[in-house]
mmCIF file of C-alpha atoms and ligand atoms in Angstrom:
data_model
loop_
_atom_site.group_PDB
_atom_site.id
_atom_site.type_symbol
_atom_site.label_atom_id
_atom_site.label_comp_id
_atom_site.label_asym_id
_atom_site.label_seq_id
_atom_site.Cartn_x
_atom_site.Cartn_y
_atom_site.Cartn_z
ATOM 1 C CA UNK A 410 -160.223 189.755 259.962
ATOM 2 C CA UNK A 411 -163.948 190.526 260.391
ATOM 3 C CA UNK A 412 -165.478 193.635 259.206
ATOM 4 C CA UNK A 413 -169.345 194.415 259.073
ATOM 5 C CA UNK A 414 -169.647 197.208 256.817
ATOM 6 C CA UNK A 415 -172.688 199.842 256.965
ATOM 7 C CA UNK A 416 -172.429 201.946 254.099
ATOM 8 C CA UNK A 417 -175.974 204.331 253.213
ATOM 9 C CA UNK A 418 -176.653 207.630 252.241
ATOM 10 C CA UNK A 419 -176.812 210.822 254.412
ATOM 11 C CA UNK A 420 -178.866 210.463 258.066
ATOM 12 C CA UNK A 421 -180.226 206.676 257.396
ATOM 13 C CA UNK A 422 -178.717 206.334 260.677
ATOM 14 C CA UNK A 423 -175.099 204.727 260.280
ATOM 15 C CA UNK A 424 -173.635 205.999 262.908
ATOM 16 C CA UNK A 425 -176.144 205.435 265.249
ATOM 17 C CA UNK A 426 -177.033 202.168 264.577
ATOM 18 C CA UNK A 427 -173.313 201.303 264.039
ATOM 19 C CA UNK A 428 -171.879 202.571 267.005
ATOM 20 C CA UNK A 429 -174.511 200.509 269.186
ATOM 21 C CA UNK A 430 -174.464 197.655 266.783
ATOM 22 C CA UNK A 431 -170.318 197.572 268.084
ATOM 23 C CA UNK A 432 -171.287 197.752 271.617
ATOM 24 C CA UNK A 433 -173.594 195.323 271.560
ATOM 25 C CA UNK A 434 -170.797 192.704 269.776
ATOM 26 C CA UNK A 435 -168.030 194.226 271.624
ATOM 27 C CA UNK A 436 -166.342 195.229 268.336
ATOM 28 C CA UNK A 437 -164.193 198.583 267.929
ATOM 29 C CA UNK A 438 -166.583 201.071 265.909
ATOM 30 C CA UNK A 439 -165.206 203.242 262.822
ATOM 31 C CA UNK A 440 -166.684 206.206 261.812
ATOM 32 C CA UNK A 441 -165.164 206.991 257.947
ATOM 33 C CA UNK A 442 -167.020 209.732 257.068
ATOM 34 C CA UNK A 443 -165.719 211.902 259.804
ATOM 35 C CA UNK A 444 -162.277 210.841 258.062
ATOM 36 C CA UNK A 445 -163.183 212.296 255.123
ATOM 37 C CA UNK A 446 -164.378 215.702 257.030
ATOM 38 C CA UNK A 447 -161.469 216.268 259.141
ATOM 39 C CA UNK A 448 -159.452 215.922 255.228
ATOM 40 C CA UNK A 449 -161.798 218.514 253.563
ATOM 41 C CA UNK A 450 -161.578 220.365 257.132
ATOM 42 C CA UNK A 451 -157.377 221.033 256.810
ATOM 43 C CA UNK A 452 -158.119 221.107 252.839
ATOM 44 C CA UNK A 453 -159.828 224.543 253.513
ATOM 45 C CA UNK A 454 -158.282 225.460 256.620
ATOM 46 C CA UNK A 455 -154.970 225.822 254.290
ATOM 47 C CA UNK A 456 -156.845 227.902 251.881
ATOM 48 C CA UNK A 457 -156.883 224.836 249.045
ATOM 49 C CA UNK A 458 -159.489 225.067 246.201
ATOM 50 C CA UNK A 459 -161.223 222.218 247.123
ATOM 51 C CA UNK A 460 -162.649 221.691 243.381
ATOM 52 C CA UNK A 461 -159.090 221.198 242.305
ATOM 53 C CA UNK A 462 -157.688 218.037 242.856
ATOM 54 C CA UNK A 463 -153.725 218.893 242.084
ATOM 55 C CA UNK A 464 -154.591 221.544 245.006
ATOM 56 C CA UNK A 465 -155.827 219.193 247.390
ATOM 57 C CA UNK A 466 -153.082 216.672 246.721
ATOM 58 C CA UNK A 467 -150.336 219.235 247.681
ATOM 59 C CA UNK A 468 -152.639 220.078 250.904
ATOM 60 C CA UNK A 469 -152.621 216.697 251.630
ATOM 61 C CA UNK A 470 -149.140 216.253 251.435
ATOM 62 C CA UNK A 471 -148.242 219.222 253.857
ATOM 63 C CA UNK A 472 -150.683 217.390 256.676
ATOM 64 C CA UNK A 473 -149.552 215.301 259.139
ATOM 65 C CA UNK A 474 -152.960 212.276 259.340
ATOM 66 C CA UNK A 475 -152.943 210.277 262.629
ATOM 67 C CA UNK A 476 -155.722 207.472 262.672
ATOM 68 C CA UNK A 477 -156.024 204.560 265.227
ATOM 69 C CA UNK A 478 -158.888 203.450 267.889
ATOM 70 C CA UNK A 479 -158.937 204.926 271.021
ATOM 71 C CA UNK A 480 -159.203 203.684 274.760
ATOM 72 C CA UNK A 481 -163.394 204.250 274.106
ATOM 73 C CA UNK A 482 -162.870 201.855 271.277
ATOM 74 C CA UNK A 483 -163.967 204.038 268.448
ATOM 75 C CA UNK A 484 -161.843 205.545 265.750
ATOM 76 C CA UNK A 485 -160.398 209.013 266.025
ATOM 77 C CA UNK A 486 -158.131 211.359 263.428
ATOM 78 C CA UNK A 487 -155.744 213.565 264.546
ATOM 79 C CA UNK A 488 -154.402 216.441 262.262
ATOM 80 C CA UNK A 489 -150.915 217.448 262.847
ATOM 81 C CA UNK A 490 -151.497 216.222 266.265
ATOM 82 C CA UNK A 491 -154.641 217.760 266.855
ATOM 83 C CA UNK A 492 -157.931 216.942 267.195
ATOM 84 C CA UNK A 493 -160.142 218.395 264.716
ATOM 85 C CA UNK A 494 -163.797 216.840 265.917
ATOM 86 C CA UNK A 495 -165.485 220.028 267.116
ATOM 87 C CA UNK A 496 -165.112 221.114 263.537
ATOM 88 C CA UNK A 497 -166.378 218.327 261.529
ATOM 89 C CA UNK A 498 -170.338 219.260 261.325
ATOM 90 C CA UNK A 499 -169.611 222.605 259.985
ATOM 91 C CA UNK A 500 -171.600 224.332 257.590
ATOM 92 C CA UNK A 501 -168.316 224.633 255.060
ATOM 93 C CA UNK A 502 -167.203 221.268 256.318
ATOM 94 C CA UNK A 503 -170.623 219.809 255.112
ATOM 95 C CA UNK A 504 -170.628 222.067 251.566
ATOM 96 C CA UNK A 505 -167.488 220.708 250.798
ATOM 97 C CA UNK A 506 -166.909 217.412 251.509
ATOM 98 C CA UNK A 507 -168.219 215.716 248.857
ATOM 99 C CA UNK A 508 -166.104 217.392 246.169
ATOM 100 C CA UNK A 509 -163.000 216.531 248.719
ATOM 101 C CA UNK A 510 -164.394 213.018 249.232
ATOM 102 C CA UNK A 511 -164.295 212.691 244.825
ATOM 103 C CA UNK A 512 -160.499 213.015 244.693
ATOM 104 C CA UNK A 513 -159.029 209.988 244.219
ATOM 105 C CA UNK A 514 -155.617 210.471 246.263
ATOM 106 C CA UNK A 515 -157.975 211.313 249.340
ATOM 107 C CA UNK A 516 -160.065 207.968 248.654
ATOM 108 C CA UNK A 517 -156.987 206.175 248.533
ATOM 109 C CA UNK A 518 -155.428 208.112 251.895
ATOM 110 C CA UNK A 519 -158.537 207.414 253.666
ATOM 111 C CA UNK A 520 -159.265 203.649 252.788
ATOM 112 C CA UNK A 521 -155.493 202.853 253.263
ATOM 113 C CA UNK A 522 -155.944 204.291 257.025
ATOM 114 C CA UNK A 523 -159.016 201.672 257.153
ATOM 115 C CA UNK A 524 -157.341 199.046 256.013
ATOM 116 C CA UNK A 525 -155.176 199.002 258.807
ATOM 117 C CA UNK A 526 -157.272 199.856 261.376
ATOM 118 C CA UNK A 527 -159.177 196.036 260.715
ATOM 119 C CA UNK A 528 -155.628 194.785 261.171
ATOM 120 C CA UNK A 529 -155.889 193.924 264.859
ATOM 121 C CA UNK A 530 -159.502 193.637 266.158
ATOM 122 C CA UNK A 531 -162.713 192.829 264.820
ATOM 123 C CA UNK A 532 -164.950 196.390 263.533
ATOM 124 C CA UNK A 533 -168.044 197.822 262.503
ATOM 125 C CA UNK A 534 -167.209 200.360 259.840
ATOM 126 C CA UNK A 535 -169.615 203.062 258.431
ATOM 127 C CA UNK A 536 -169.406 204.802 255.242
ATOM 128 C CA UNK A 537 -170.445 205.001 251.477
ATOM 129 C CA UNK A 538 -168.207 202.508 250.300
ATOM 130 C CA UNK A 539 -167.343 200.249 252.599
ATOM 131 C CA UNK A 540 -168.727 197.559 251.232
ATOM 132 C CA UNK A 541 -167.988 198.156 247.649
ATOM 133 C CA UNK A 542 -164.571 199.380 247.854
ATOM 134 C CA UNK A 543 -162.631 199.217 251.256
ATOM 135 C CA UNK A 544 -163.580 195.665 252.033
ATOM 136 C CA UNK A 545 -165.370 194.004 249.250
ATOM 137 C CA UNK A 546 -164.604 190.491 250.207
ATOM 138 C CA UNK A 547 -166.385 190.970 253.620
ATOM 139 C CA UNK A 548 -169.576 188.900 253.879
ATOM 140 C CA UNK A 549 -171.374 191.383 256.366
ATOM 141 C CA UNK A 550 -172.428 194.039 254.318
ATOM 142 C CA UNK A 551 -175.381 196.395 255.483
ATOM 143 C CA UNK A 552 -176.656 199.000 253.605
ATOM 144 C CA UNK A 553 -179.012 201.318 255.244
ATOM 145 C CA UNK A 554 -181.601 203.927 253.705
ATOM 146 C CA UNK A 555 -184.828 206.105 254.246
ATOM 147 C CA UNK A 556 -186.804 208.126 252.365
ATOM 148 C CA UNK A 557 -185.123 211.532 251.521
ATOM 149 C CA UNK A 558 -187.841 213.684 253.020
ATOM 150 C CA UNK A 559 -187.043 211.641 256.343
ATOM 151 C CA UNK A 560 -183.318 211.723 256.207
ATOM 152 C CA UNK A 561 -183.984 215.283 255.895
ATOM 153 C CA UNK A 562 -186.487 215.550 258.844
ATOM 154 C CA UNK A 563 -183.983 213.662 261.335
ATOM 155 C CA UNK A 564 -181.108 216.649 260.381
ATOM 156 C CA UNK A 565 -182.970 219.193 260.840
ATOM 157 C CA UNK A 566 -184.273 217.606 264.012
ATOM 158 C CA UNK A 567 -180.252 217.826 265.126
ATOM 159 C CA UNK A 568 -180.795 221.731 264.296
ATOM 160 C CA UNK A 569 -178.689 221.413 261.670
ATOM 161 C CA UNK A 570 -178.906 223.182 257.840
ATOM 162 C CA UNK A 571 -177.178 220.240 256.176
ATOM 163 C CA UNK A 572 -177.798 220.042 252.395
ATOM 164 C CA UNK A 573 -177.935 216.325 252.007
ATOM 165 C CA UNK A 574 -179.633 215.903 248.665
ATOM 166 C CA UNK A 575 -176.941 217.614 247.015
ATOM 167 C CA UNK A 576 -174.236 215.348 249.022
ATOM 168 C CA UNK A 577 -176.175 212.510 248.080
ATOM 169 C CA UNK A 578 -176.559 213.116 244.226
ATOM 170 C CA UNK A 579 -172.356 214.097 244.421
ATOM 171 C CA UNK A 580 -171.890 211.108 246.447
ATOM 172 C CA UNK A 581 -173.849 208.623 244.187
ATOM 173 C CA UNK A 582 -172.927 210.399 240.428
ATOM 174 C CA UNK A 583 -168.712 210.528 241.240
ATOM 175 C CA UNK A 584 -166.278 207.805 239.427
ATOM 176 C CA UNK A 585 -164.204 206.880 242.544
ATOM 177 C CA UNK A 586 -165.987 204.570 245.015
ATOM 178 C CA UNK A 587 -169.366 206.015 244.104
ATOM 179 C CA UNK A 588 -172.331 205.312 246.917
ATOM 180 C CA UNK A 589 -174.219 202.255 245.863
ATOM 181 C CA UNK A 590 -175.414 199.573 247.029
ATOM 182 C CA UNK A 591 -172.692 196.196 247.090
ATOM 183 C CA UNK A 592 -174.655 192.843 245.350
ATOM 184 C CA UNK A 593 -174.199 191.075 248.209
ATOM 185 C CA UNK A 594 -175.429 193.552 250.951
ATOM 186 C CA UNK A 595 -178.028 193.166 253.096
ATOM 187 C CA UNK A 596 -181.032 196.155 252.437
ATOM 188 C CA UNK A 597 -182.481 197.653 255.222
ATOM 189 C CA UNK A 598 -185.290 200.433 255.323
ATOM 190 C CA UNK A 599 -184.473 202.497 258.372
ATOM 191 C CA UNK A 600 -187.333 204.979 257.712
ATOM 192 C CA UNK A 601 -189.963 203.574 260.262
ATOM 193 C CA UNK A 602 -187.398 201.616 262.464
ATOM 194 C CA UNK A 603 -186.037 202.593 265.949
ATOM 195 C CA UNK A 604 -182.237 202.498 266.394
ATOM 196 C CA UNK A 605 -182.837 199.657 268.349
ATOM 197 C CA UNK A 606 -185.046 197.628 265.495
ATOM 198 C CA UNK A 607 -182.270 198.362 262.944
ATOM 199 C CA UNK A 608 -179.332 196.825 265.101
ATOM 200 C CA UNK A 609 -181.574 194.126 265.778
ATOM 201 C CA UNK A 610 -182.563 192.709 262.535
ATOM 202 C CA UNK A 611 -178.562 193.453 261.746
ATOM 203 C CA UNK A 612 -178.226 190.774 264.950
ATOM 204 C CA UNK A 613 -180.316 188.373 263.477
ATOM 205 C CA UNK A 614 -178.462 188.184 259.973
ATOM 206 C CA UNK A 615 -175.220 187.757 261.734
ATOM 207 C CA UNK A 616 -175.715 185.098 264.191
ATOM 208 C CA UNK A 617 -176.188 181.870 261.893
ATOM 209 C CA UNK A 618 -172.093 183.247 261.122
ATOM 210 C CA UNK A 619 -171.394 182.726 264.887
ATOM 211 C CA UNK A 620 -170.919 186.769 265.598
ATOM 212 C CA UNK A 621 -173.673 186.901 268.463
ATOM 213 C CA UNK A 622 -173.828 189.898 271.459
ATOM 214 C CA UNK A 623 -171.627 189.532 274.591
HETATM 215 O O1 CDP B 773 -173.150 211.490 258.735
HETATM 216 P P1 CDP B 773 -173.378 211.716 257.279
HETATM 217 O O2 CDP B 773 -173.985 210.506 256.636
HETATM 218 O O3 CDP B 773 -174.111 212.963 256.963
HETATM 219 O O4 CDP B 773 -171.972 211.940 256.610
HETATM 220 P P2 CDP B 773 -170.595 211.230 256.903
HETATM 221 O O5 CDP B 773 -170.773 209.769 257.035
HETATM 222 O O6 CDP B 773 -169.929 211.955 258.000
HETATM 223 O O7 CDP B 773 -169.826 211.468 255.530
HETATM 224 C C1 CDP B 773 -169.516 212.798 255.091
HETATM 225 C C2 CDP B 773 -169.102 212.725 253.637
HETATM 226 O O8 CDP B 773 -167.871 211.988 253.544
HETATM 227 C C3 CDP B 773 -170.053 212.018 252.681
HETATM 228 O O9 CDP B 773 -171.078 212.878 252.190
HETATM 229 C C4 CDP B 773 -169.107 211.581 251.579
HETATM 230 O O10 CDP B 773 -168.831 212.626 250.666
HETATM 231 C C5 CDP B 773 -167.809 211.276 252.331
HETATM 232 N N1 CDP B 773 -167.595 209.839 252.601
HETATM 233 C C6 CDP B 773 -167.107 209.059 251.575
HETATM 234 O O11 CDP B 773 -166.904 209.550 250.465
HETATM 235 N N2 CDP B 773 -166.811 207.742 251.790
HETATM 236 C C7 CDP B 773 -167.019 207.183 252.981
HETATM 237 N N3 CDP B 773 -166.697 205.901 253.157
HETATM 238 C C8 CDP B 773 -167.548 207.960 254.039
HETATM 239 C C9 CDP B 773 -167.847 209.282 253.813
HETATM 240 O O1 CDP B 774 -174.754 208.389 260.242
HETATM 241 P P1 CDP B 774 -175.961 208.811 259.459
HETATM 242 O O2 CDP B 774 -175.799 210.193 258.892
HETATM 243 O O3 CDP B 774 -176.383 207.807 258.431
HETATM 244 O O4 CDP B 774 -177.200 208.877 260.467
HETATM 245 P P2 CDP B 774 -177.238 209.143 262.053
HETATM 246 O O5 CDP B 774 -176.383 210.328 262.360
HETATM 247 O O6 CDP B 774 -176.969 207.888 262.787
HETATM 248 O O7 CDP B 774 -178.770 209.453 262.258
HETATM 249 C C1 CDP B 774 -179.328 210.724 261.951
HETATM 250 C C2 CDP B 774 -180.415 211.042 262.962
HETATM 251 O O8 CDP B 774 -181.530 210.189 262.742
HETATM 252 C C3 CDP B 774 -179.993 210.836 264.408
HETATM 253 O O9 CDP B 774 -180.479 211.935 265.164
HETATM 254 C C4 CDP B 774 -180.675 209.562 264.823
HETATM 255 O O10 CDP B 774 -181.028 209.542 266.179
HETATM 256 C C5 CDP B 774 -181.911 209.549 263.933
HETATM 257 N N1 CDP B 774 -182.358 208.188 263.616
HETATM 258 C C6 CDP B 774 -183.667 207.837 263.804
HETATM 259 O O11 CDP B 774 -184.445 208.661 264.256
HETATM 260 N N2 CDP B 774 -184.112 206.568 263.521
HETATM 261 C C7 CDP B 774 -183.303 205.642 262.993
HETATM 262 N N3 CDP B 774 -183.746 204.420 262.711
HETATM 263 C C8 CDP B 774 -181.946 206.004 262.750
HETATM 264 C C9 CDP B 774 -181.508 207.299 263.070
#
Protein backbone atom coordinates (compact mmCIF):
# COMPACT_ATOMS: atom_id res chain seq x y z
CA UNK A 1 0.00 0.00 0.00
CA UNK A 2 1.52 3.46 -0.61
CA UNK A 3 -0.04 6.55 0.59
CA UNK A 4 1.59 10.14 0.53
CA UNK A 5 -0.36 12.08 2.86
CA UNK A 6 -0.73 16.08 2.63
CA UNK A 7 -2.41 17.18 5.57
CA UNK A 8 -2.23 21.47 6.34
CA UNK A 9 -4.44 23.98 7.38
CA UNK A 10 -7.07 25.91 5.32
CA UNK A 11 -5.81 27.27 1.54
CA UNK A 12 -1.90 26.18 2.00
CA UNK A 13 -2.71 24.67 -1.20
CA UNK A 14 -3.49 20.81 -0.65
CA UNK A 15 -5.53 20.30 -3.15
CA UNK A 16 -3.76 21.94 -5.64
CA UNK A 17 -0.55 20.77 -5.14
CA UNK A 18 -1.98 17.26 -4.42
CA UNK A 19 -4.03 16.76 -7.25
CA UNK A 20 -0.96 17.63 -9.65
CA UNK A 21 1.48 15.99 -7.35
CA UNK A 22 -0.95 12.54 -8.41
CA UNK A 23 -0.75 13.34 -11.98
CA UNK A 24 2.57 13.79 -12.14
CA UNK A 25 3.17 10.04 -10.29
CA UNK A 26 0.21 8.64 -11.93
CA UNK A 27 -1.38 7.94 -8.52
CA UNK A 28 -5.33 8.17 -7.87
CA UNK A 29 -5.83 11.62 -5.91
CA UNK A 30 -8.20 11.85 -2.67
CA UNK A 31 -9.68 14.81 -1.65
CA UNK A 32 -10.97 14.14 2.32
CA UNK A 33 -12.06 17.27 3.19
CA UNK A 34 -14.74 17.41 0.60
CA UNK A 35 -15.78 14.05 2.50
CA UNK A 36 -16.25 15.71 5.43
CA UNK A 37 -18.43 18.62 3.58
CA UNK A 38 -20.71 16.54 1.66
CA UNK A 39 -21.37 14.80 5.67
CA UNK A 40 -22.00 18.26 7.28
CA UNK A 41 -23.85 19.07 3.80
CA UNK A 42 -26.82 16.06 4.38
CA UNK A 43 -26.20 16.81 8.30
CA UNK A 44 -28.03 20.19 7.65
CA UNK A 45 -29.87 19.39 4.67
CA UNK A 46 -31.95 16.98 7.20
CA UNK A 47 -32.39 19.78 9.56
CA UNK A 48 -29.71 18.09 12.29
CA UNK A 49 -28.21 20.41 14.98
CA UNK A 50 -24.94 20.13 13.87
CA UNK A 51 -23.46 21.07 17.50
CA UNK A 52 -25.07 17.93 18.76
CA UNK A 53 -23.35 14.93 18.18
CA UNK A 54 -26.31 12.24 19.21
CA UNK A 55 -28.13 14.41 16.33
CA UNK A 56 -25.65 13.98 13.80
CA UNK A 57 -25.17 10.30 14.54
CA UNK A 58 -28.90 9.54 13.83
CA UNK A 59 -28.44 11.82 10.51
CA UNK A 60 -25.76 9.81 9.67
CA UNK A 61 -27.41 6.73 10.05
CA UNK A 62 -30.49 7.68 7.78
CA UNK A 63 -27.75 8.51 4.77
CA UNK A 64 -26.87 6.31 2.30
CA UNK A 65 -22.45 7.30 1.81
CA UNK A 66 -21.04 6.03 -1.54
CA UNK A 67 -17.15 6.64 -1.84
CA UNK A 68 -14.77 5.12 -4.51
CA UNK A 69 -12.36 6.72 -7.36
CA UNK A 70 -13.72 7.54 -10.44
CA UNK A 71 -12.79 6.93 -14.23
CA UNK A 72 -10.76 10.68 -13.80
CA UNK A 73 -8.96 8.93 -11.03
CA UNK A 74 -9.91 11.17 -8.19
CA UNK A 75 -12.21 10.40 -5.33
CA UNK A 76 -15.88 11.25 -5.40
CA UNK A 77 -18.94 10.85 -2.60
CA UNK A 78 -22.19 10.17 -3.50
CA UNK A 79 -25.16 10.83 -1.05
CA UNK A 80 -28.04 8.57 -1.40
CA UNK A 81 -26.92 8.24 -4.88
CA UNK A 82 -26.37 11.67 -5.60
CA UNK A 83 -23.81 13.85 -6.15
CA UNK A 84 -23.55 16.56 -3.76
CA UNK A 85 -20.23 18.58 -5.22
CA UNK A 86 -21.91 21.78 -6.40
CA UNK A 87 -22.79 22.21 -2.77
CA UNK A 88 -19.67 21.66 -0.93
CA UNK A 89 -18.10 25.42 -0.92
CA UNK A 90 -21.16 26.82 0.57
CA UNK A 91 -21.25 29.51 2.91
CA UNK A 92 -23.25 27.08 5.63
CA UNK A 93 -21.25 24.18 4.32
CA UNK A 94 -18.00 26.13 5.28
CA UNK A 95 -19.61 27.55 8.89
CA UNK A 96 -20.29 24.23 9.79
CA UNK A 97 -18.00 21.81 9.00
CA UNK A 98 -15.70 21.95 11.52
CA UNK A 99 -18.13 21.29 14.38
CA UNK A 100 -19.40 18.20 11.98
CA UNK A 101 -15.77 17.27 11.27
CA UNK A 102 -15.29 17.11 15.66
CA UNK A 103 -17.76 14.22 16.02
CA UNK A 104 -16.13 11.27 16.47
CA UNK A 105 -18.64 8.74 14.64
CA UNK A 106 -18.13 11.06 11.47
CA UNK A 107 -14.16 10.82 11.92
CA UNK A 108 -14.50 7.28 12.15
CA UNK A 109 -17.18 7.06 8.95
CA UNK A 110 -14.91 9.12 6.98
CA UNK A 111 -11.38 7.54 7.69
CA UNK A 112 -12.96 4.00 7.40
CA UNK A 113 -14.09 5.11 3.67
CA UNK A 114 -10.19 6.06 3.28
CA UNK A 115 -8.97 3.20 4.42
CA UNK A 116 -10.36 1.35 1.76
CA UNK A 117 -9.99 3.48 -0.90
CA UNK A 118 -5.75 2.81 -0.48
CA UNK A 119 -6.83 -0.82 -0.77
CA UNK A 120 -6.20 -1.20 -4.50
CA UNK A 121 -3.94 1.52 -6.01
CA UNK A 122 -1.34 3.69 -4.88
CA UNK A 123 -2.84 7.62 -3.60
CA UNK A 124 -2.14 10.99 -2.70
CA UNK A 125 -4.52 11.87 0.09
CA UNK A 126 -5.22 15.44 1.45
CA UNK A 127 -6.56 16.37 4.70
CA UNK A 128 -5.88 17.43 8.41
CA UNK A 129 -5.10 14.18 9.62
CA UNK A 130 -3.91 12.10 7.30
CA UNK A 131 -0.84 11.69 8.49
CA UNK A 132 -1.53 11.53 12.13
CA UNK A 133 -4.53 9.47 12.16
CA UNK A 134 -5.73 7.71 8.87
CA UNK A 135 -2.35 6.39 7.92
CA UNK A 136 0.21 6.94 10.54
CA UNK A 137 2.55 4.24 9.51
CA UNK A 138 2.99 5.87 6.02
CA UNK A 139 6.51 7.24 5.51
CA UNK A 140 5.40 10.09 3.01
CA UNK A 141 3.98 12.55 5.08
CA UNK A 142 3.72 16.29 3.83
CA UNK A 143 2.47 18.90 5.73
CA UNK A 144 1.86 22.12 4.04
CA UNK A 145 1.35 25.78 5.51
CA UNK A 146 1.43 29.66 4.86
CA UNK A 147 1.06 32.49 6.70
CA UNK A 148 -2.63 33.14 7.75
CA UNK A 149 -2.88 36.57 6.18
CA UNK A 150 -1.89 34.64 2.84
CA UNK A 151 -4.12 31.67 3.19
CA UNK A 152 -6.60 34.30 3.58
CA UNK A 153 -5.54 36.41 0.51
CA UNK A 154 -5.62 33.21 -1.90
CA UNK A 155 -9.66 32.65 -0.68
CA UNK A 156 -10.66 35.63 -1.16
CA UNK A 157 -8.81 35.68 -4.45
CA UNK A 158 -11.40 32.52 -5.33
CA UNK A 159 -14.20 35.27 -4.40
CA UNK A 160 -15.00 33.44 -1.67
CA UNK A 161 -16.08 34.75 2.20
CA UNK A 162 -14.60 31.67 3.86
CA UNK A 163 -13.85 32.16 7.59
CA UNK A 164 -10.73 30.11 7.84
CA UNK A 165 -9.20 31.32 11.06
CA UNK A 166 -12.05 30.18 12.92
CA UNK A 167 -11.91 26.61 11.00
CA UNK A 168 -8.42 26.55 11.73
CA UNK A 169 -8.46 27.32 15.57
CA UNK A 170 -11.71 24.48 15.65
CA UNK A 171 -9.68 22.30 13.55
CA UNK A 172 -6.39 22.49 15.61
CA UNK A 173 -8.14 22.88 19.48
CA UNK A 174 -10.75 19.52 18.91
CA UNK A 175 -9.85 16.00 20.76
CA UNK A 176 -10.50 13.70 17.74
CA UNK A 177 -7.74 13.73 15.09
CA UNK A 178 -6.88 17.34 15.86
CA UNK A 179 -4.76 19.26 12.86
CA UNK A 180 -1.12 19.03 13.70
CA UNK A 181 1.68 18.40 12.38
CA UNK A 182 2.83 14.21 12.35
CA UNK A 183 6.80 13.89 13.87
CA UNK A 184 7.79 12.41 10.98
CA UNK A 185 6.33 14.78 8.26
CA UNK A 186 8.03 16.61 5.96
CA UNK A 187 7.40 20.81 6.54
CA UNK A 188 6.85 22.79 3.73
CA UNK A 189 6.23 26.69 3.57
CA UNK A 190 3.90 27.15 0.64
CA UNK A 191 3.59 30.94 1.23
CA UNK A 192 6.11 32.19 -1.52
CA UNK A 193 6.06 28.90 -3.63
CA UNK A 194 4.27 28.28 -7.00
CA UNK A 195 2.10 25.13 -7.23
CA UNK A 196 4.64 23.91 -9.31
CA UNK A 197 7.74 24.59 -6.66
CA UNK A 198 5.69 22.83 -3.93
CA UNK A 199 5.09 19.49 -5.97
CA UNK A 200 8.54 19.72 -6.87
CA UNK A 201 10.46 19.77 -3.74
CA UNK A 202 7.58 16.99 -2.70
CA UNK A 203 9.36 15.06 -5.97
CA UNK A 204 12.61 15.39 -4.70
CA UNK A 205 11.90 13.87 -1.10
CA UNK A 206 10.25 10.95 -2.69
CA UNK A 207 12.54 9.73 -5.26
CA UNK A 208 15.57 8.28 -3.10
CA UNK A 209 12.12 5.79 -2.06
CA UNK A 210 11.90 4.82 -5.79
CA UNK A 211 8.31 6.78 -6.33
CA UNK A 212 9.63 9.01 -9.34
CA UNK A 213 7.11 10.81 -12.24
CA UNK A 214 5.93 8.73 -15.25
O1 LIG B 1 -10.01 23.22 1.23
P1 LIG B 1 -9.97 23.58 2.68
O2 LIG B 1 -8.60 23.38 3.25
O3 LIG B 1 -10.54 24.91 3.00
O4 LIG B 1 -10.93 22.59 3.44
P2 LIG B 1 -11.18 21.05 3.20
O5 LIG B 1 -9.90 20.33 3.01
O6 LIG B 1 -12.22 20.90 2.17
O7 LIG B 1 -11.73 20.60 4.62
C1 LIG B 1 -12.96 21.14 5.12
C2 LIG B 1 -13.06 20.80 6.59
O8 LIG B 1 -13.17 19.37 6.73
C3 LIG B 1 -11.87 21.18 7.47
O9 LIG B 1 -11.94 22.53 7.93
C4 LIG B 1 -12.00 20.19 8.61
O10 LIG B 1 -12.95 20.60 9.57
C5 LIG B 1 -12.56 18.93 7.92
N1 LIG B 1 -11.53 17.91 7.61
C6 LIG B 1 -11.12 17.09 8.64
O11 LIG B 1 -11.57 17.24 9.78
N2 LIG B 1 -10.24 16.07 8.40
C7 LIG B 1 -9.74 15.88 7.18
N3 LIG B 1 -8.90 14.87 6.98
C8 LIG B 1 -10.13 16.74 6.12
C9 LIG B 1 -11.01 17.76 6.37
O1 LIG C 1 -6.65 22.67 -0.47
P1 LIG C 1 -6.25 23.92 0.26
O2 LIG C 1 -7.43 24.61 0.88
O3 LIG C 1 -5.12 23.70 1.23
O4 LIG C 1 -5.64 24.93 -0.81
P2 LIG C 1 -5.93 25.08 -2.39
O5 LIG C 1 -7.41 25.07 -2.61
O6 LIG C 1 -5.11 24.11 -3.15
O7 LIG C 1 -5.30 26.50 -2.67
C1 LIG C 1 -5.99 27.70 -2.35
C2 LIG C 1 -5.67 28.74 -3.41
O8 LIG C 1 -4.32 29.15 -3.28
C3 LIG C 1 -5.84 28.24 -4.84
O9 LIG C 1 -6.49 29.26 -5.58
C4 LIG C 1 -4.44 28.04 -5.33
O10 LIG C 1 -4.30 28.28 -6.71
C5 LIG C 1 -3.65 29.06 -4.52
N1 LIG C 1 -2.27 28.63 -4.27
C6 LIG C 1 -1.23 29.48 -4.55
O11 LIG C 1 -1.47 30.58 -5.01
N2 LIG C 1 0.07 29.11 -4.33
C7 LIG C 1 0.38 27.92 -3.79
N3 LIG C 1 1.65 27.58 -3.58
C8 LIG C 1 -0.68 27.04 -3.46
C9 LIG C 1 -2.01 27.44 -3.71
Amino acid sequence: MIVIAIDGPAASGKSSVSRRLAKRLGFAYVNSGSMYRAVTWEVLRQGADPASPETVGAALSRAEITCGIGEDSESFIHVNNASPDASLRDGHVNRHVSLVSAVPAVRELVSTRLRALAQDRPLVMEGRDIGTAVFPETPFKFYLDASPEIRQQRREAEGGTDQIAARDQMDSSRKAAPLKIAPDARFVDTSHLTIDGVVDAILDALRPFGIVPK
